[in-house]
Amino acid sequence: MTDTPSAVGGITVPDSRLVREATALVRDAANDTVYHHSRRVYFFGTLRGLTRGLDADPELLYVGAMFHDLGLTERHRESRQRFEIDGADDARDFLRRHGIAEPAAHLVWEGIALHTTPEIPWHMAPEVALVTAGVEADVLGIGRDEVPAAALTEVVAAHPRPNFKQNILKEFTAGIAHRPGTTFGNVKADVLERYVPGYVRRNFVDTILDSDWPE
């Protein structure tokens, strides 16, 4: 059975050069955990969008879903910026190379850059919101009830999640442990606090009180 089925759960993956090359790039750069997760994000995001009446450009949403965790992979192990920005930059560069107009490429950038920021993406374009929708469903179980049961079963059959909870936490840890400062103010601080010995999260209140202002 191919791990790149063209239709799952009633949702079709666009048959275009852009989509095929995005799939190949991520398949080569990411391990099975990240690859299958990224594919599920596309399907779950699209399915949640149907439930909520949100219609995204399928090619743009696909690239956003597929690239959203690329910043966690080996290609960014020397990076010192947030992993979300690494993936967003990769996606935007990829889309530019394929002649996608800047406003559309920027939508994908936003969808990836904001996918760990709760609530805000839901107030933005569908191409932004539905990346978060897919991530929420697959990682956190949020909105899982918005995915029809038969479609959910089909997506997981096509892109299995063996021990996914533990495996994705390992990917998060490996992808950000070398840049702990980038977790300030975001959910990934919880990951390092749980799995990296000696990590101490930066405190927002202390940052204010210890600033250079004299009062």
mmCIF file of C-alpha atoms in Angstrom:
data_model
loop_
_atom_site.group_PDB
_atom_site.id
_atom_site.type_symbol
_atom_site.label_atom_id
_atom_site.label_comp_id
_atom_site.label_asym_id
_atom_site.label_seq_id
_atom_site.Cartn_x
_atom_site.Cartn_y
_atom_site.Cartn_z
ATOM 1 C CA MET A 1 0.000 0.000 0.000
ATOM 2 C CA THR A 2 1.372 3.419 -0.984
ATOM 3 C CA ASP A 3 1.961 5.957 1.780
ATOM 4 C CA THR A 4 0.864 8.753 -0.567
ATOM 5 C CA PRO A 5 -2.735 7.858 -1.421
ATOM 6 C CA SER A 6 -4.442 10.442 -3.611
ATOM 7 C CA ALA A 7 -7.762 10.340 -1.766
ATOM 8 C CA VAL A 8 -8.547 9.478 1.844
ATOM 9 C CA GLY A 9 -11.708 9.958 3.868
ATOM 10 C CA GLY A 10 -13.440 11.608 0.939
ATOM 11 C CA ILE A 11 -10.677 14.208 0.635
ATOM 12 C CA THR A 12 -8.568 14.342 -2.520
ATOM 13 C CA VAL A 13 -4.927 15.377 -2.605
ATOM 14 C CA PRO A 14 -4.391 17.688 -5.601
ATOM 15 C CA ASP A 15 -2.590 15.961 -8.461
ATOM 16 C CA SER A 16 -0.105 18.663 -9.367
ATOM 17 C CA ARG A 17 3.625 18.981 -9.753
ATOM 18 C CA LEU A 18 3.748 21.317 -6.767
ATOM 19 C CA VAL A 19 2.018 18.795 -4.509
ATOM 20 C CA ARG A 20 4.068 15.858 -5.754
ATOM 21 C CA GLU A 21 7.324 17.721 -5.157
ATOM 22 C CA ALA A 22 6.192 18.905 -1.716
ATOM 23 C CA THR A 23 5.389 15.312 -0.795
ATOM 24 C CA ALA A 24 8.744 14.059 -2.048
ATOM 25 C CA LEU A 25 10.674 16.776 -0.213
ATOM 26 C CA VAL A 26 9.007 16.084 3.120
ATOM 27 C CA ARG A 27 9.157 12.306 2.657
ATOM 28 C CA ASP A 28 12.914 12.616 2.169
ATOM 29 C CA ALA A 29 13.515 15.084 5.028
ATOM 30 C CA ALA A 30 11.225 13.669 7.721
ATOM 31 C CA ASN A 31 10.895 10.320 9.447
ATOM 32 C CA ASP A 32 7.709 8.247 9.441
ATOM 33 C CA THR A 33 6.301 9.942 12.544
ATOM 34 C CA VAL A 34 6.504 13.458 11.114
ATOM 35 C CA TYR A 35 5.587 12.459 7.563
ATOM 36 C CA HIS A 36 2.406 10.568 8.430
ATOM 37 C CA HIS A 37 1.447 13.209 10.986
ATOM 38 C CA SER A 38 1.791 15.910 8.335
ATOM 39 C CA ARG A 39 -0.409 14.017 5.905
ATOM 40 C CA ARG A 40 -3.043 13.493 8.612
ATOM 41 C CA VAL A 41 -2.931 17.230 9.357
ATOM 42 C CA TYR A 42 -3.963 17.935 5.768
ATOM 43 C CA PHE A 43 -6.858 15.485 5.848
ATOM 44 C CA PHE A 44 -8.084 16.399 9.334
ATOM 45 C CA GLY A 45 -7.718 20.117 8.656
ATOM 46 C CA THR A 46 -9.713 19.833 5.443
ATOM 47 C CA LEU A 47 -12.391 17.715 7.124
ATOM 48 C CA ARG A 48 -12.741 20.152 10.024
ATOM 49 C CA GLY A 49 -12.952 22.943 7.480
ATOM 50 C CA LEU A 50 -15.892 21.245 5.796
ATOM 51 C CA THR A 51 -17.644 20.990 9.150
ATOM 52 C CA ARG A 52 -17.093 24.687 9.821
ATOM 53 C CA GLY A 53 -17.737 25.956 6.305
ATOM 54 C CA LEU A 54 -14.097 26.934 5.705
ATOM 55 C CA ASP A 55 -12.782 26.397 2.200
ATOM 56 C CA ALA A 56 -9.019 26.624 1.729
ATOM 57 C CA ASP A 57 -7.021 26.405 -1.474
ATOM 58 C CA PRO A 58 -6.090 22.696 -1.352
ATOM 59 C CA GLU A 59 -2.571 23.118 -2.749
ATOM 60 C CA LEU A 60 -1.706 25.866 -0.274
ATOM 61 C CA LEU A 61 -3.213 23.963 2.635
ATOM 62 C CA TYR A 62 -1.353 20.829 1.603
ATOM 63 C CA VAL A 63 1.999 22.613 1.558
ATOM 64 C CA GLY A 64 1.229 24.214 4.918
ATOM 65 C CA ALA A 65 0.346 20.858 6.433
ATOM 66 C CA MET A 66 3.309 19.029 4.951
ATOM 67 C CA PHE A 67 5.914 21.641 5.888
ATOM 68 C CA HIS A 68 4.547 22.609 9.307
ATOM 69 C CA ASP A 69 6.958 20.406 11.291
ATOM 70 C CA LEU A 70 9.866 20.483 8.868
ATOM 71 C CA GLY A 71 11.670 22.725 11.340
ATOM 72 C CA LEU A 72 11.946 19.768 13.708
ATOM 73 C CA THR A 73 13.946 17.662 11.264
ATOM 74 C CA GLU A 74 17.697 17.132 10.963
ATOM 75 C CA ARG A 75 18.001 19.858 8.336
ATOM 76 C CA HIS A 76 17.406 22.470 11.068
ATOM 77 C CA ARG A 77 19.450 21.050 13.932
ATOM 78 C CA GLU A 78 21.765 24.077 13.866
ATOM 79 C CA SER A 79 18.970 26.655 13.739
ATOM 80 C CA ARG A 80 18.529 29.113 16.572
ATOM 81 C CA GLN A 81 15.138 30.484 15.574
ATOM 82 C CA ARG A 82 11.752 28.967 16.372
ATOM 83 C CA PHE A 83 11.179 25.693 14.556
ATOM 84 C CA GLU A 84 7.862 27.025 13.271
ATOM 85 C CA ILE A 85 9.723 29.796 11.431
ATOM 86 C CA ASP A 86 12.152 27.301 9.918
ATOM 87 C CA GLY A 87 9.291 25.327 8.406
ATOM 88 C CA ALA A 88 7.466 28.482 7.338
ATOM 89 C CA ASP A 89 10.576 29.825 5.610
ATOM 90 C CA ASP A 90 11.148 26.504 3.837
ATOM 91 C CA ALA A 91 7.558 26.457 2.601
ATOM 92 C CA ARG A 92 7.650 30.040 1.363
ATOM 93 C CA ASP A 93 10.931 29.444 -0.476
ATOM 94 C CA PHE A 94 9.489 26.274 -2.012
ATOM 95 C CA LEU A 95 6.372 28.095 -3.207
ATOM 96 C CA ARG A 96 8.380 30.987 -4.634
ATOM 97 C CA ARG A 97 10.467 28.526 -6.634
ATOM 98 C CA HIS A 98 7.225 27.173 -8.070
ATOM 99 C CA GLY A 99 6.040 30.612 -9.132
ATOM 100 C CA ILE A 100 3.369 31.030 -6.465
ATOM 101 C CA ALA A 101 2.448 34.673 -5.906
ATOM 102 C CA GLU A 102 3.780 36.321 -2.760
ATOM 103 C CA PRO A 103 0.399 36.859 -1.027
ATOM 104 C CA ALA A 104 -0.424 33.158 -1.371
ATOM 105 C CA ALA A 105 3.049 32.094 -0.241
ATOM 106 C CA HIS A 106 2.698 34.387 2.770
ATOM 107 C CA LEU A 107 -0.579 32.735 3.765
ATOM 108 C CA VAL A 108 1.232 29.418 3.955
ATOM 109 C CA TRP A 109 4.031 31.051 5.935
ATOM 110 C CA GLU A 110 1.501 32.365 8.437
ATOM 111 C CA GLY A 111 -0.258 29.031 8.758
ATOM 112 C CA ILE A 112 2.967 27.271 9.680
ATOM 113 C CA ALA A 113 4.422 30.047 11.830
ATOM 114 C CA LEU A 114 1.251 30.253 13.934
ATOM 115 C CA HIS A 115 0.308 26.595 14.237
ATOM 116 C CA THR A 116 1.434 26.388 17.879
ATOM 117 C CA THR A 117 -0.328 29.640 18.813
ATOM 118 C CA PRO A 118 -3.811 28.863 20.142
ATOM 119 C CA GLU A 119 -6.929 30.677 18.893
ATOM 120 C CA ILE A 120 -5.370 33.356 16.659
ATOM 121 C CA PRO A 121 -5.220 31.220 13.468
ATOM 122 C CA TRP A 122 -8.983 30.643 13.668
ATOM 123 C CA HIS A 123 -9.476 34.366 13.025
ATOM 124 C CA MET A 124 -7.380 34.306 9.863
ATOM 125 C CA ALA A 125 -7.705 32.911 6.344
ATOM 126 C CA PRO A 126 -8.746 29.248 5.936
ATOM 127 C CA GLU A 127 -5.251 28.373 4.666
ATOM 128 C CA VAL A 128 -3.950 29.532 8.050
ATOM 129 C CA ALA A 129 -6.747 28.265 10.282
ATOM 130 C CA LEU A 130 -6.929 24.766 8.865
ATOM 131 C CA VAL A 131 -3.271 23.949 9.450
ATOM 132 C CA THR A 132 -3.960 24.591 13.120
ATOM 133 C CA ALA A 133 -7.226 22.631 12.831
ATOM 134 C CA GLY A 134 -5.376 19.577 11.592
ATOM 135 C CA VAL A 135 -2.631 19.874 14.188
ATOM 136 C CA GLU A 136 -5.149 20.293 17.007
ATOM 137 C CA ALA A 137 -7.063 17.209 15.920
ATOM 138 C CA ASP A 138 -4.048 14.956 15.409
ATOM 139 C CA VAL A 139 -1.854 15.988 18.351
ATOM 140 C CA LEU A 140 -4.306 17.210 20.983
ATOM 141 C CA GLY A 141 -7.554 15.510 19.998
ATOM 142 C CA ILE A 142 -9.235 18.926 19.791
ATOM 143 C CA GLY A 143 -11.980 18.849 17.176
ATOM 144 C CA ARG A 144 -11.664 15.116 16.652
ATOM 145 C CA ASP A 145 -15.434 14.930 16.984
ATOM 146 C CA GLU A 146 -15.727 17.235 13.961
ATOM 147 C CA VAL A 147 -14.211 14.533 11.759
ATOM 148 C CA PRO A 148 -16.755 11.936 10.586
ATOM 149 C CA ALA A 149 -16.001 8.563 12.161
ATOM 150 C CA ALA A 150 -15.622 6.725 8.859
ATOM 151 C CA ALA A 151 -13.252 9.374 7.508
ATOM 152 C CA LEU A 152 -11.184 9.339 10.695
ATOM 153 C CA THR A 153 -10.804 5.563 10.465
ATOM 154 C CA GLU A 154 -9.771 5.788 6.825
ATOM 155 C CA VAL A 155 -7.205 8.523 7.446
ATOM 156 C CA VAL A 156 -5.572 6.609 10.292
ATOM 157 C CA ALA A 157 -5.552 3.416 8.227
ATOM 158 C CA ALA A 158 -3.759 5.224 5.399
ATOM 159 C CA HIS A 159 -1.409 7.088 7.728
ATOM 160 C CA PRO A 160 -1.062 5.060 10.939
ATOM 161 C CA ARG A 161 -0.159 6.482 14.343
ATOM 162 C CA PRO A 162 1.818 3.732 16.114
ATOM 163 C CA ASN A 163 2.707 5.044 19.590
ATOM 164 C CA PHE A 164 2.208 8.499 18.136
ATOM 165 C CA LYS A 165 1.806 10.402 21.403
ATOM 166 C CA GLN A 166 5.223 9.346 22.668
ATOM 167 C CA ASN A 167 6.887 9.500 19.263
ATOM 168 C CA ILE A 168 5.775 13.032 18.437
ATOM 169 C CA LEU A 169 6.929 14.210 21.862
ATOM 170 C CA LYS A 170 10.343 12.720 21.050
ATOM 171 C CA GLU A 171 10.368 14.649 17.775
ATOM 172 C CA PHE A 172 9.449 17.878 19.551
ATOM 173 C CA THR A 173 12.222 17.362 22.077
ATOM 174 C CA ALA A 174 14.876 16.495 19.510
ATOM 175 C CA GLY A 175 13.901 19.432 17.328
ATOM 176 C CA ILE A 176 14.011 22.140 19.994
ATOM 177 C CA ALA A 177 16.340 20.958 22.793
ATOM 178 C CA HIS A 178 19.293 22.777 21.185
ATOM 179 C CA ARG A 179 17.368 26.099 21.125
ATOM 180 C CA PRO A 180 15.510 26.254 24.446
ATOM 181 C CA GLY A 181 15.214 30.038 24.403
ATOM 182 C CA THR A 182 12.793 29.808 21.479
ATOM 183 C CA THR A 183 10.174 28.169 23.702
ATOM 184 C CA PHE A 184 9.588 31.314 25.760
ATOM 185 C CA GLY A 185 5.891 32.108 25.701
ATOM 186 C CA ASN A 186 4.805 29.024 23.785
ATOM 187 C CA VAL A 187 3.629 25.481 24.422
ATOM 188 C CA LYS A 188 6.934 23.817 23.604
ATOM 189 C CA ALA A 189 8.325 24.966 26.957
ATOM 190 C CA ASP A 190 6.155 22.215 28.467
ATOM 191 C CA VAL A 191 7.979 19.637 26.338
ATOM 192 C CA LEU A 192 11.451 20.685 27.471
ATOM 193 C CA GLU A 193 10.330 20.964 31.093
ATOM 194 C CA ARG A 194 9.160 17.347 30.963
ATOM 195 C CA TYR A 195 11.976 15.755 28.943
ATOM 196 C CA VAL A 196 15.187 17.816 29.213
ATOM 197 C CA PRO A 197 16.993 17.523 32.567
ATOM 198 C CA GLY A 198 18.003 20.873 33.991
ATOM 199 C CA TYR A 199 15.784 22.924 31.731
ATOM 200 C CA VAL A 200 14.237 25.889 33.554
ATOM 201 C CA ARG A 201 11.527 27.772 31.718
ATOM 202 C CA ARG A 202 11.939 31.508 31.457
ATOM 203 C CA ASN A 203 9.339 33.363 33.520
ATOM 204 C CA PHE A 204 7.444 36.245 31.923
ATOM 205 C CA VAL A 205 6.998 38.126 35.209
ATOM 206 C CA ASP A 206 10.681 37.808 36.070
ATOM 207 C CA THR A 207 11.588 39.047 32.607
ATOM 208 C CA ILE A 208 9.601 42.219 33.256
ATOM 209 C CA LEU A 209 10.905 42.727 36.797
ATOM 210 C CA ASP A 210 14.519 42.063 35.797
ATOM 211 C CA SER A 211 14.494 44.372 32.777
ATOM 212 C CA ASP A 212 16.873 47.337 32.518
ATOM 213 C CA TRP A 213 14.172 49.833 33.477
ATOM 214 C CA PRO A 214 15.194 51.385 36.834
ATOM 215 C CA GLU A 215 11.858 51.545 38.628
#
